[in-house]
Amino acid sequence: MTDTTVSGPASPVRTSRPAALRHAFARFRRTRPFWGALVLALGAYFIARPLLGGTFAFYTTVGIRSITPLLLAGGMLAAAGIAVVVPAQRHFPALVAMMLAVASLPLANLGGWLVGMVLGITGAGLVFAWTPYSDKQLARFAAKDALRAERRAARRAAR
């Protein structure tokens, strides 16, 4: 197991690679509308689910009507991706995703049997309402993480 050094407000603490990755993911998750985008992507999945796995022959048999749910779900998935990658520009993609989720009711199997539409509306609302943490809050999170790491190191040293 490879050790990496993670420096915090206190002294540097040596942590394992999985712990460092978990810490990096937690920081990433805190600085983006992660949960809203996840719910929005889940709604897109439920809207596209009846048509996923279809062959080209299936799409040509059903016709253009089968492409509409895939386009709606693709737009919602793109909005979720944009919200995670560029959190400062989250409002417009959230509004577009909300409109696509509502449009899925008549255009895509009752909005993915209503589940996809409700998840899409909820996820878009979460993305729209998300606000970034302030630097003071992020510093407090870093201090908590450093304190936790010091406690773990003290427990390991006591063994």
CSV table of C-alpha atoms in Angstrom, one decimal:
chain,number,residue,atom,x,y,z
A,1,MET,CA,0.0,0.0,0.0
A,2,THR,CA,1.4,3.3,-1.0
A,3,ASP,CA,1.4,6.2,1.5
A,4,THR,CA,0.9,9.8,0.5
A,5,THR,CA,1.2,12.9,2.6
A,6,VAL,CA,-1.8,15.1,3.1
A,7,SER,CA,-1.1,18.4,4.6
A,8,GLY,CA,-3.8,20.2,6.6
A,9,PRO,CA,-3.9,23.1,9.0
A,10,ALA,CA,-1.9,21.2,11.6
A,11,SER,CA,1.1,19.0,10.9
A,12,PRO,CA,1.3,16.7,7.8
A,13,VAL,CA,-0.4,13.4,8.3
A,14,ARG,CA,0.4,10.2,6.3
A,15,THR,CA,-2.6,8.5,5.0
A,16,SER,CA,-3.2,5.6,2.7
A,17,ARG,CA,-4.0,6.0,-1.0
A,18,PRO,CA,-7.7,5.0,-0.6
A,19,ALA,CA,-8.1,7.5,2.3
A,20,ALA,CA,-6.6,10.2,0.1
A,21,LEU,CA,-8.9,9.4,-2.8
A,22,ARG,CA,-11.9,9.3,-0.4
A,23,HIS,CA,-10.8,12.8,0.9
A,24,ALA,CA,-10.4,14.1,-2.6
A,25,PHE,CA,-13.8,12.8,-3.6
A,26,ALA,CA,-15.4,14.3,-0.5
A,27,ARG,CA,-13.9,17.7,-1.4
A,28,PHE,CA,-15.1,17.4,-5.0
A,29,ARG,CA,-18.6,16.5,-3.8
A,30,ARG,CA,-18.7,19.4,-1.4
A,31,THR,CA,-17.8,22.0,-4.1
A,32,ARG,CA,-20.4,20.9,-6.7
A,33,PRO,CA,-24.2,20.2,-6.9
A,34,PHE,CA,-23.3,16.5,-6.8
A,35,TRP,CA,-26.5,15.0,-5.3
A,36,GLY,CA,-28.8,17.1,-7.5
A,37,ALA,CA,-26.9,16.0,-10.6
A,38,LEU,CA,-27.0,12.4,-9.5
A,39,VAL,CA,-30.8,12.5,-9.0
A,40,LEU,CA,-31.2,14.3,-12.4
A,41,ALA,CA,-29.1,11.6,-14.1
A,42,LEU,CA,-31.2,8.9,-12.5
A,43,GLY,CA,-34.3,10.6,-13.8
A,44,ALA,CA,-32.8,10.6,-17.3
A,45,TYR,CA,-32.1,6.9,-17.0
A,46,PHE,CA,-35.7,6.1,-16.1
A,47,ILE,CA,-36.9,8.2,-19.0
A,48,ALA,CA,-34.6,6.4,-21.5
A,49,ARG,CA,-34.9,2.9,-19.9
A,50,PRO,CA,-37.7,1.5,-22.0
A,51,LEU,CA,-35.6,2.1,-25.1
A,52,LEU,CA,-32.1,1.3,-23.9
A,53,GLY,CA,-30.7,-1.9,-25.3
A,54,GLY,CA,-32.8,-1.6,-28.5
A,55,THR,CA,-31.3,-2.6,-31.8
A,56,PHE,CA,-31.2,-0.6,-34.9
A,57,ALA,CA,-34.0,-2.7,-36.3
A,58,PHE,CA,-36.1,-1.9,-33.3
A,59,TYR,CA,-35.6,1.9,-33.7
A,60,THR,CA,-36.4,1.7,-37.5
A,61,THR,CA,-39.5,-0.3,-36.8
A,62,VAL,CA,-40.8,2.0,-34.1
A,63,GLY,CA,-39.7,5.1,-36.0
A,64,ILE,CA,-38.9,8.6,-35.0
A,65,ARG,CA,-41.2,8.3,-32.0
A,66,SER,CA,-38.6,6.1,-30.3
A,67,ILE,CA,-35.9,8.7,-30.5
A,68,THR,CA,-37.7,11.4,-28.5
A,69,PRO,CA,-37.2,9.8,-25.1
A,70,LEU,CA,-33.6,9.3,-25.9
A,71,LEU,CA,-33.1,12.9,-26.8
A,72,LEU,CA,-34.9,14.1,-23.7
A,73,ALA,CA,-32.8,11.8,-21.5
A,74,GLY,CA,-29.7,12.9,-23.3
A,75,GLY,CA,-30.4,16.5,-22.7
A,76,MET,CA,-31.1,15.9,-19.0
A,77,LEU,CA,-27.9,13.9,-18.7
A,78,ALA,CA,-25.9,16.7,-20.4
A,79,ALA,CA,-27.4,19.2,-18.0
A,80,ALA,CA,-26.4,17.1,-15.0
A,81,GLY,CA,-22.9,16.8,-16.4
A,82,ILE,CA,-22.6,20.5,-17.0
A,83,ALA,CA,-23.8,21.2,-13.5
A,84,VAL,CA,-21.1,19.0,-12.1
A,85,VAL,CA,-18.2,20.1,-14.3
A,86,VAL,CA,-19.0,23.9,-14.3
A,87,PRO,CA,-21.0,24.6,-11.1
A,88,ALA,CA,-20.9,28.3,-11.7
A,89,GLN,CA,-23.2,27.8,-14.7
A,90,ARG,CA,-25.7,25.5,-13.0
A,91,HIS,CA,-28.8,27.7,-13.4
A,92,PHE,CA,-29.4,27.5,-17.1
A,93,PRO,CA,-28.8,23.7,-17.4
A,94,ALA,CA,-31.1,23.2,-14.4
A,95,LEU,CA,-33.9,25.2,-16.1
A,96,VAL,CA,-33.4,23.3,-19.4
A,97,ALA,CA,-33.4,19.9,-17.5
A,98,MET,CA,-36.6,20.9,-15.7
A,99,MET,CA,-38.3,21.7,-19.0
A,100,LEU,CA,-37.1,18.5,-20.5
A,101,ALA,CA,-38.4,16.5,-17.5
A,102,VAL,CA,-41.8,18.1,-17.8
A,103,ALA,CA,-41.9,17.6,-21.6
A,104,SER,CA,-41.2,13.9,-21.0
A,105,LEU,CA,-44.7,13.4,-19.6
A,106,PRO,CA,-46.4,13.5,-23.0
A,107,LEU,CA,-43.4,12.6,-25.1
A,108,ALA,CA,-41.7,9.7,-23.4
A,109,ASN,CA,-43.9,7.0,-21.9
A,110,LEU,CA,-45.6,9.2,-19.3
A,111,GLY,CA,-42.2,10.6,-18.3
A,112,GLY,CA,-40.6,7.2,-17.6
A,113,TRP,CA,-43.8,6.0,-15.9
A,114,LEU,CA,-43.8,9.3,-13.8
A,115,VAL,CA,-40.7,8.1,-11.9
A,116,GLY,CA,-38.2,9.6,-14.4
A,117,MET,CA,-40.2,12.9,-14.6
A,118,VAL,CA,-40.4,13.3,-10.8
A,119,LEU,CA,-36.7,12.5,-10.3
A,120,GLY,CA,-35.8,14.9,-13.2
A,121,ILE,CA,-37.8,17.7,-11.6
A,122,THR,CA,-36.4,17.0,-8.2
A,123,GLY,CA,-32.8,16.8,-9.4
A,124,ALA,CA,-33.1,20.0,-11.5
A,125,GLY,CA,-34.5,21.8,-8.5
A,126,LEU,CA,-31.7,20.6,-6.3
A,127,VAL,CA,-29.1,21.7,-8.9
A,128,PHE,CA,-30.8,25.1,-9.3
A,129,ALA,CA,-31.0,25.6,-5.5
A,130,TRP,CA,-27.4,24.5,-4.7
A,131,THR,CA,-25.1,27.2,-3.4
A,132,PRO,CA,-21.3,26.8,-3.0
A,133,TYR,CA,-19.7,26.6,0.4
A,134,SER,CA,-17.8,29.7,1.5
A,135,ASP,CA,-14.1,29.6,2.1
A,136,LYS,CA,-14.7,29.7,5.8
A,137,GLN,CA,-16.9,26.6,5.6
A,138,LEU,CA,-14.4,24.7,3.5
A,139,ALA,CA,-11.6,25.6,5.9
A,140,ARG,CA,-13.8,24.2,8.8
A,141,PHE,CA,-14.3,21.0,6.8
A,142,ALA,CA,-10.5,20.7,6.2
A,143,ALA,CA,-9.9,21.3,9.9
A,144,LYS,CA,-12.4,18.5,10.8
A,145,ASP,CA,-10.7,16.1,8.3
A,146,ALA,CA,-7.2,16.9,9.7
A,147,LEU,CA,-8.5,16.4,13.3
A,148,ARG,CA,-10.0,13.0,12.3
A,149,ALA,CA,-6.7,12.0,10.6
A,150,GLU,CA,-4.7,12.9,13.7
A,151,ARG,CA,-7.1,10.9,15.9
A,152,ARG,CA,-6.7,7.9,13.6
A,153,ALA,CA,-2.9,8.3,13.6
A,154,ALA,CA,-3.0,8.4,17.4
A,155,ARG,CA,-5.1,5.3,17.6
A,156,ARG,CA,-2.8,3.5,15.3
A,157,ALA,CA,0.3,4.6,17.3
A,158,ALA,CA,-1.4,3.4,20.5
A,159,ARG,CA,-1.8,-0.1,19.1
